[in-house]
């Protein structure tokens, strides 16, 4: 009888040990999965927030008073960043500025903004006001919208073929003038996660109210 009791007790201890090992393994696995899911969730939230921010700022640029008569409120222009040569960048104007801007003194209106994707730096928003004394000569200020952007490409609609084309560089018309794309494709990466979103560039006719 004592032998059977010892065997039973030994079996119970072994079973409890196995259950504890299994429980610990389950807890660690759940913790790892939860951490991974948190990363995915936060990354997706960040991508959506950046996309919504750009859509909001571009819509603001396509509405009065930014969108003036007989002008193209969102277009490619020659811009000289602080640490590089002149480049054709998608440029627009925000009369009231943006929440991302930090002014040295007081905020100024008529802020000219440009978007630039830089390798290993992310999406950069270049900005300065037309009312600044050295607007024509000084390079614009810079703010990082997101360091997780790895690329920005341009979508063009071809009315002749009724097809979209995606270009890594801005296209030029037969006269050599840069062509403003109809859409931007933004590529994001974080660790092994990647995402791509599309931002449609509004036109004054699309952005104005229907009344």
mmCIF file of C-alpha atoms in Angstrom:
data_model
loop_
_atom_site.group_PDB
_atom_site.id
_atom_site.type_symbol
_atom_site.label_atom_id
_atom_site.label_comp_id
_atom_site.label_asym_id
_atom_site.label_seq_id
_atom_site.Cartn_x
_atom_site.Cartn_y
_atom_site.Cartn_z
ATOM 1 C CA UNK A 1 0.000 0.000 0.000
ATOM 2 C CA UNK A 2 2.792 2.412 0.899
ATOM 3 C CA UNK A 3 4.484 1.614 -2.402
ATOM 4 C CA UNK A 4 1.301 2.453 -4.316
ATOM 5 C CA UNK A 5 0.947 5.689 -2.372
ATOM 6 C CA UNK A 6 4.528 6.683 -3.219
ATOM 7 C CA UNK A 7 3.919 5.891 -6.881
ATOM 8 C CA UNK A 8 0.669 7.885 -6.860
ATOM 9 C CA UNK A 9 2.337 10.815 -5.106
ATOM 10 C CA UNK A 10 5.239 10.734 -7.542
ATOM 11 C CA UNK A 11 2.833 10.670 -10.471
ATOM 12 C CA UNK A 12 0.885 13.609 -9.044
ATOM 13 C CA UNK A 13 4.065 15.652 -8.605
ATOM 14 C CA UNK A 14 5.130 14.840 -12.155
ATOM 15 C CA UNK A 15 1.697 15.825 -13.506
ATOM 16 C CA UNK A 16 1.720 19.108 -11.579
ATOM 17 C CA UNK A 17 5.201 19.811 -12.901
ATOM 18 C CA UNK A 18 4.115 19.165 -16.465
ATOM 19 C CA UNK A 19 1.078 21.404 -15.992
ATOM 20 C CA UNK A 20 3.246 24.229 -14.622
ATOM 21 C CA UNK A 21 5.665 23.915 -17.545
ATOM 22 C CA UNK A 22 2.766 23.939 -19.995
ATOM 23 C CA UNK A 23 1.201 26.923 -18.225
ATOM 24 C CA UNK A 24 4.461 28.882 -18.241
ATOM 25 C CA UNK A 25 4.982 28.086 -21.923
ATOM 26 C CA UNK A 26 1.431 29.251 -22.686
ATOM 27 C CA UNK A 27 1.909 32.491 -20.717
ATOM 28 C CA UNK A 28 5.207 33.272 -22.461
ATOM 29 C CA UNK A 29 3.699 32.467 -25.855
ATOM 30 C CA UNK A 30 0.710 34.722 -25.187
ATOM 31 C CA UNK A 31 3.045 37.494 -24.030
ATOM 32 C CA UNK A 32 5.101 37.200 -27.194
ATOM 33 C CA UNK A 33 1.998 37.189 -29.385
ATOM 34 C CA UNK A 34 0.539 40.158 -27.516
ATOM 35 C CA UNK A 35 3.773 42.106 -28.009
ATOM 36 C CA UNK A 36 3.766 41.329 -31.713
ATOM 37 C CA UNK A 37 0.125 42.318 -32.069
ATOM 38 C CA UNK A 38 0.797 45.551 -30.176
ATOM 39 C CA UNK A 39 3.579 46.405 -32.621
ATOM 40 C CA UNK A 40 1.302 45.690 -35.562
ATOM 41 C CA UNK A 41 -1.552 47.708 -34.085
ATOM 42 C CA UNK A 42 0.643 50.715 -33.246
ATOM 43 C CA UNK A 43 2.340 50.574 -36.645
ATOM 44 C CA UNK A 44 -1.008 50.495 -38.455
ATOM 45 C CA UNK A 45 -2.279 53.397 -36.330
ATOM 46 C CA UNK A 46 0.833 55.401 -37.177
ATOM 47 C CA UNK A 47 0.456 54.732 -40.903
ATOM 48 C CA UNK A 48 -3.220 55.755 -40.823
ATOM 49 C CA UNK A 49 -2.430 58.906 -38.818
ATOM 50 C CA UNK A 50 0.282 60.034 -41.262
ATOM 51 C CA UNK A 51 -1.980 59.321 -44.237
ATOM 52 C CA UNK A 52 -4.905 61.246 -42.716
ATOM 53 C CA UNK A 53 -2.604 64.146 -41.844
ATOM 54 C CA UNK A 54 -1.381 64.458 -45.435
ATOM 55 C CA UNK A 55 -4.908 64.175 -46.825
ATOM 56 C CA UNK A 56 -6.097 66.935 -44.473
ATOM 57 C CA UNK A 57 -3.234 69.313 -45.304
ATOM 58 C CA UNK A 58 -3.593 68.756 -49.050
ATOM 59 C CA UNK A 59 -7.361 69.338 -48.885
ATOM 60 C CA UNK A 60 -6.700 72.583 -47.009
ATOM 61 C CA UNK A 61 -4.305 73.645 -49.763
ATOM 62 C CA UNK A 62 -6.965 72.989 -52.427
ATOM 63 C CA UNK A 63 -9.573 75.212 -50.732
ATOM 64 C CA UNK A 64 -9.794 79.030 -50.667
ATOM 65 C CA UNK A 65 -7.953 81.136 -49.673
ATOM 66 C CA UNK A 66 -5.013 78.845 -50.492
ATOM 67 C CA UNK A 67 -6.482 77.893 -53.889
ATOM 68 C CA UNK A 68 -6.517 81.114 -55.851
ATOM 69 C CA UNK A 69 -8.227 81.627 -59.192
ATOM 70 C CA UNK A 70 -6.298 80.433 -62.265
ATOM 71 C CA UNK A 71 -3.595 78.755 -60.179
ATOM 72 C CA UNK A 72 -2.545 75.184 -59.404
ATOM 73 C CA UNK A 73 -2.569 74.961 -55.603
ATOM 74 C CA UNK A 74 -0.626 71.671 -55.491
ATOM 75 C CA UNK A 75 2.221 71.447 -57.979
ATOM 76 C CA UNK A 76 5.847 70.494 -58.431
ATOM 77 C CA UNK A 77 8.284 73.344 -57.800
ATOM 78 C CA UNK A 78 12.035 73.794 -57.562
ATOM 79 C CA UNK A 79 12.881 73.802 -53.841
ATOM 80 C CA UNK A 80 16.300 74.006 -52.193
ATOM 81 C CA UNK A 81 16.395 72.070 -48.885
ATOM 82 C CA UNK A 82 18.888 73.008 -46.193
ATOM 83 C CA UNK A 83 21.494 70.329 -46.891
ATOM 84 C CA UNK A 84 21.019 69.428 -50.555
ATOM 85 C CA UNK A 85 20.709 70.866 -54.022
ATOM 86 C CA UNK A 86 17.551 72.125 -55.683
ATOM 87 C CA UNK A 87 14.933 69.468 -56.309
ATOM 88 C CA UNK A 88 11.437 69.323 -57.812
ATOM 89 C CA UNK A 89 9.141 68.737 -54.837
ATOM 90 C CA UNK A 90 5.387 68.594 -54.442
ATOM 91 C CA UNK A 91 4.583 72.056 -53.064
ATOM 92 C CA UNK A 92 1.442 73.692 -51.672
ATOM 93 C CA UNK A 93 0.407 76.563 -49.416
ATOM 94 C CA UNK A 94 -1.249 76.492 -45.994
ATOM 95 C CA UNK A 95 -2.557 79.963 -45.083
ATOM 96 C CA UNK A 96 -2.954 79.051 -41.395
ATOM 97 C CA UNK A 97 0.131 76.852 -41.117
ATOM 98 C CA UNK A 98 0.117 73.416 -39.492
ATOM 99 C CA UNK A 99 0.180 71.960 -35.992
ATOM 100 C CA UNK A 100 3.599 70.445 -36.762
ATOM 101 C CA UNK A 101 5.259 73.832 -37.229
ATOM 102 C CA UNK A 102 7.294 75.321 -34.375
ATOM 103 C CA UNK A 103 7.942 78.997 -34.967
ATOM 104 C CA UNK A 104 10.882 80.867 -33.412
ATOM 105 C CA UNK A 105 8.644 83.846 -32.539
ATOM 106 C CA UNK A 106 4.986 84.026 -33.574
ATOM 107 C CA UNK A 107 3.246 81.958 -36.262
ATOM 108 C CA UNK A 108 2.953 83.584 -39.666
ATOM 109 C CA UNK A 109 0.340 82.946 -42.364
ATOM 110 C CA UNK A 110 0.937 82.125 -46.042
ATOM 111 C CA UNK A 111 3.157 79.124 -45.312
ATOM 112 C CA UNK A 112 4.627 77.397 -48.356
ATOM 113 C CA UNK A 113 5.167 73.655 -47.796
ATOM 114 C CA UNK A 114 6.934 70.902 -49.727
ATOM 115 C CA UNK A 115 7.123 67.131 -49.277
ATOM 116 C CA UNK A 116 10.363 65.207 -49.564
ATOM 117 C CA UNK A 117 11.089 61.518 -48.976
ATOM 118 C CA UNK A 118 14.652 60.969 -47.759
ATOM 119 C CA UNK A 119 16.427 57.617 -47.430
ATOM 120 C CA UNK A 120 16.971 56.643 -43.763
ATOM 121 C CA UNK A 121 15.261 59.868 -42.599
ATOM 122 C CA UNK A 122 11.628 59.410 -43.593
ATOM 123 C CA UNK A 123 9.063 61.922 -44.815
ATOM 124 C CA UNK A 124 10.173 65.531 -44.421
ATOM 125 C CA UNK A 125 7.891 68.576 -44.556
ATOM 126 C CA UNK A 126 9.749 71.711 -45.631
ATOM 127 C CA UNK A 127 8.073 75.009 -44.777
ATOM 128 C CA UNK A 128 8.471 78.789 -44.515
ATOM 129 C CA UNK A 129 6.217 81.827 -44.808
ATOM 130 C CA UNK A 130 6.078 84.233 -47.715
ATOM 131 C CA UNK A 131 6.071 87.012 -45.112
ATOM 132 C CA UNK A 132 9.526 86.149 -43.802
ATOM 133 C CA UNK A 133 12.217 88.670 -44.637
ATOM 134 C CA UNK A 134 14.511 86.191 -46.402
ATOM 135 C CA UNK A 135 11.822 83.993 -47.933
ATOM 136 C CA UNK A 136 13.399 84.087 -51.400
ATOM 137 C CA UNK A 137 16.956 83.324 -50.263
ATOM 138 C CA UNK A 138 16.872 81.198 -47.091
ATOM 139 C CA UNK A 139 16.100 77.468 -47.347
ATOM 140 C CA UNK A 140 12.845 76.381 -45.709
ATOM 141 C CA UNK A 141 12.659 74.939 -42.221
ATOM 142 C CA UNK A 142 12.197 71.195 -41.868
ATOM 143 C CA UNK A 143 10.126 68.856 -39.722
ATOM 144 C CA UNK A 144 10.008 65.055 -39.806
ATOM 145 C CA UNK A 145 6.439 63.879 -40.375
ATOM 146 C CA UNK A 146 7.422 60.220 -39.908
ATOM 147 C CA UNK A 147 10.768 58.394 -39.772
ATOM 148 C CA UNK A 148 9.070 55.173 -40.909
ATOM 149 C CA UNK A 149 8.533 56.229 -44.528
ATOM 150 C CA UNK A 150 10.840 54.268 -46.828
ATOM 151 C CA UNK A 151 9.636 55.528 -50.197
ATOM 152 C CA UNK A 152 7.216 57.759 -52.070
ATOM 153 C CA UNK A 153 6.151 57.087 -55.646
ATOM 154 C CA UNK A 154 3.832 58.909 -58.038
ATOM 155 C CA UNK A 155 0.708 57.684 -59.822
ATOM 156 C CA UNK A 156 -0.198 59.169 -63.226
ATOM 157 C CA UNK A 157 -3.395 58.579 -65.138
ATOM 158 C CA UNK A 158 -3.021 58.124 -68.891
ATOM 159 C CA UNK A 159 -6.274 59.157 -70.556
ATOM 160 C CA UNK A 160 -5.173 57.655 -73.907
ATOM 161 C CA UNK A 161 -4.685 54.157 -72.505
ATOM 162 C CA UNK A 162 -7.086 54.513 -69.539
ATOM 163 C CA UNK A 163 -4.405 53.144 -67.252
ATOM 164 C CA UNK A 164 -2.459 54.162 -64.186
ATOM 165 C CA UNK A 165 1.324 54.139 -64.113
ATOM 166 C CA UNK A 166 3.464 54.318 -60.981
ATOM 167 C CA UNK A 167 6.726 56.238 -61.301
ATOM 168 C CA UNK A 168 9.656 56.477 -58.906
ATOM 169 C CA UNK A 169 10.469 59.944 -60.277
ATOM 170 C CA UNK A 170 8.148 62.733 -61.370
ATOM 171 C CA UNK A 171 7.244 62.689 -65.053
ATOM 172 C CA UNK A 172 7.728 65.555 -67.468
ATOM 173 C CA UNK A 173 5.520 66.606 -70.354
ATOM 174 C CA UNK A 174 6.843 66.837 -73.965
ATOM 175 C CA UNK A 175 7.935 70.396 -73.213
ATOM 176 C CA UNK A 176 10.065 69.288 -70.285
ATOM 177 C CA UNK A 177 7.777 70.695 -67.596
ATOM 178 C CA UNK A 178 7.210 68.531 -64.498
ATOM 179 C CA UNK A 179 3.781 66.909 -64.335
ATOM 180 C CA UNK A 180 1.900 66.862 -61.049
ATOM 181 C CA UNK A 181 0.754 63.304 -60.264
ATOM 182 C CA UNK A 182 -2.831 62.461 -59.409
ATOM 183 C CA UNK A 183 -1.878 60.237 -56.469
ATOM 184 C CA UNK A 184 0.988 59.593 -54.060
ATOM 185 C CA UNK A 185 1.972 56.127 -52.900
ATOM 186 C CA UNK A 186 3.612 56.048 -49.479
ATOM 187 C CA UNK A 187 5.677 53.047 -48.378
ATOM 188 C CA UNK A 188 6.256 52.436 -44.650
ATOM 189 C CA UNK A 189 8.408 49.897 -42.826
ATOM 190 C CA UNK A 190 8.989 48.940 -39.197
ATOM 191 C CA UNK A 191 11.109 45.885 -38.377
ATOM 192 C CA UNK A 192 9.596 43.213 -40.669
ATOM 193 C CA UNK A 193 6.284 45.034 -41.107
ATOM 194 C CA UNK A 194 5.547 46.936 -44.324
ATOM 195 C CA UNK A 195 2.550 48.947 -45.471
ATOM 196 C CA UNK A 196 1.593 51.066 -48.475
ATOM 197 C CA UNK A 197 -1.090 53.747 -48.601
ATOM 198 C CA UNK A 198 -2.405 55.930 -51.420
ATOM 199 C CA UNK A 199 -3.129 59.647 -51.096
ATOM 200 C CA UNK A 200 -5.193 61.252 -53.855
ATOM 201 C CA UNK A 201 -4.210 64.816 -54.645
ATOM 202 C CA UNK A 202 -7.331 66.996 -54.591
ATOM 203 C CA UNK A 203 -8.034 69.596 -57.252
ATOM 204 C CA UNK A 204 -9.812 72.904 -56.580
ATOM 205 C CA UNK A 205 -12.942 71.634 -58.351
ATOM 206 C CA UNK A 206 -13.047 68.473 -56.199
ATOM 207 C CA UNK A 207 -12.381 70.275 -52.954
ATOM 208 C CA UNK A 208 -14.880 73.138 -53.296
ATOM 209 C CA UNK A 209 -18.352 72.677 -51.795
ATOM 210 C CA UNK A 210 -21.193 71.828 -54.155
ATOM 211 C CA UNK A 211 -23.191 74.953 -53.224
#
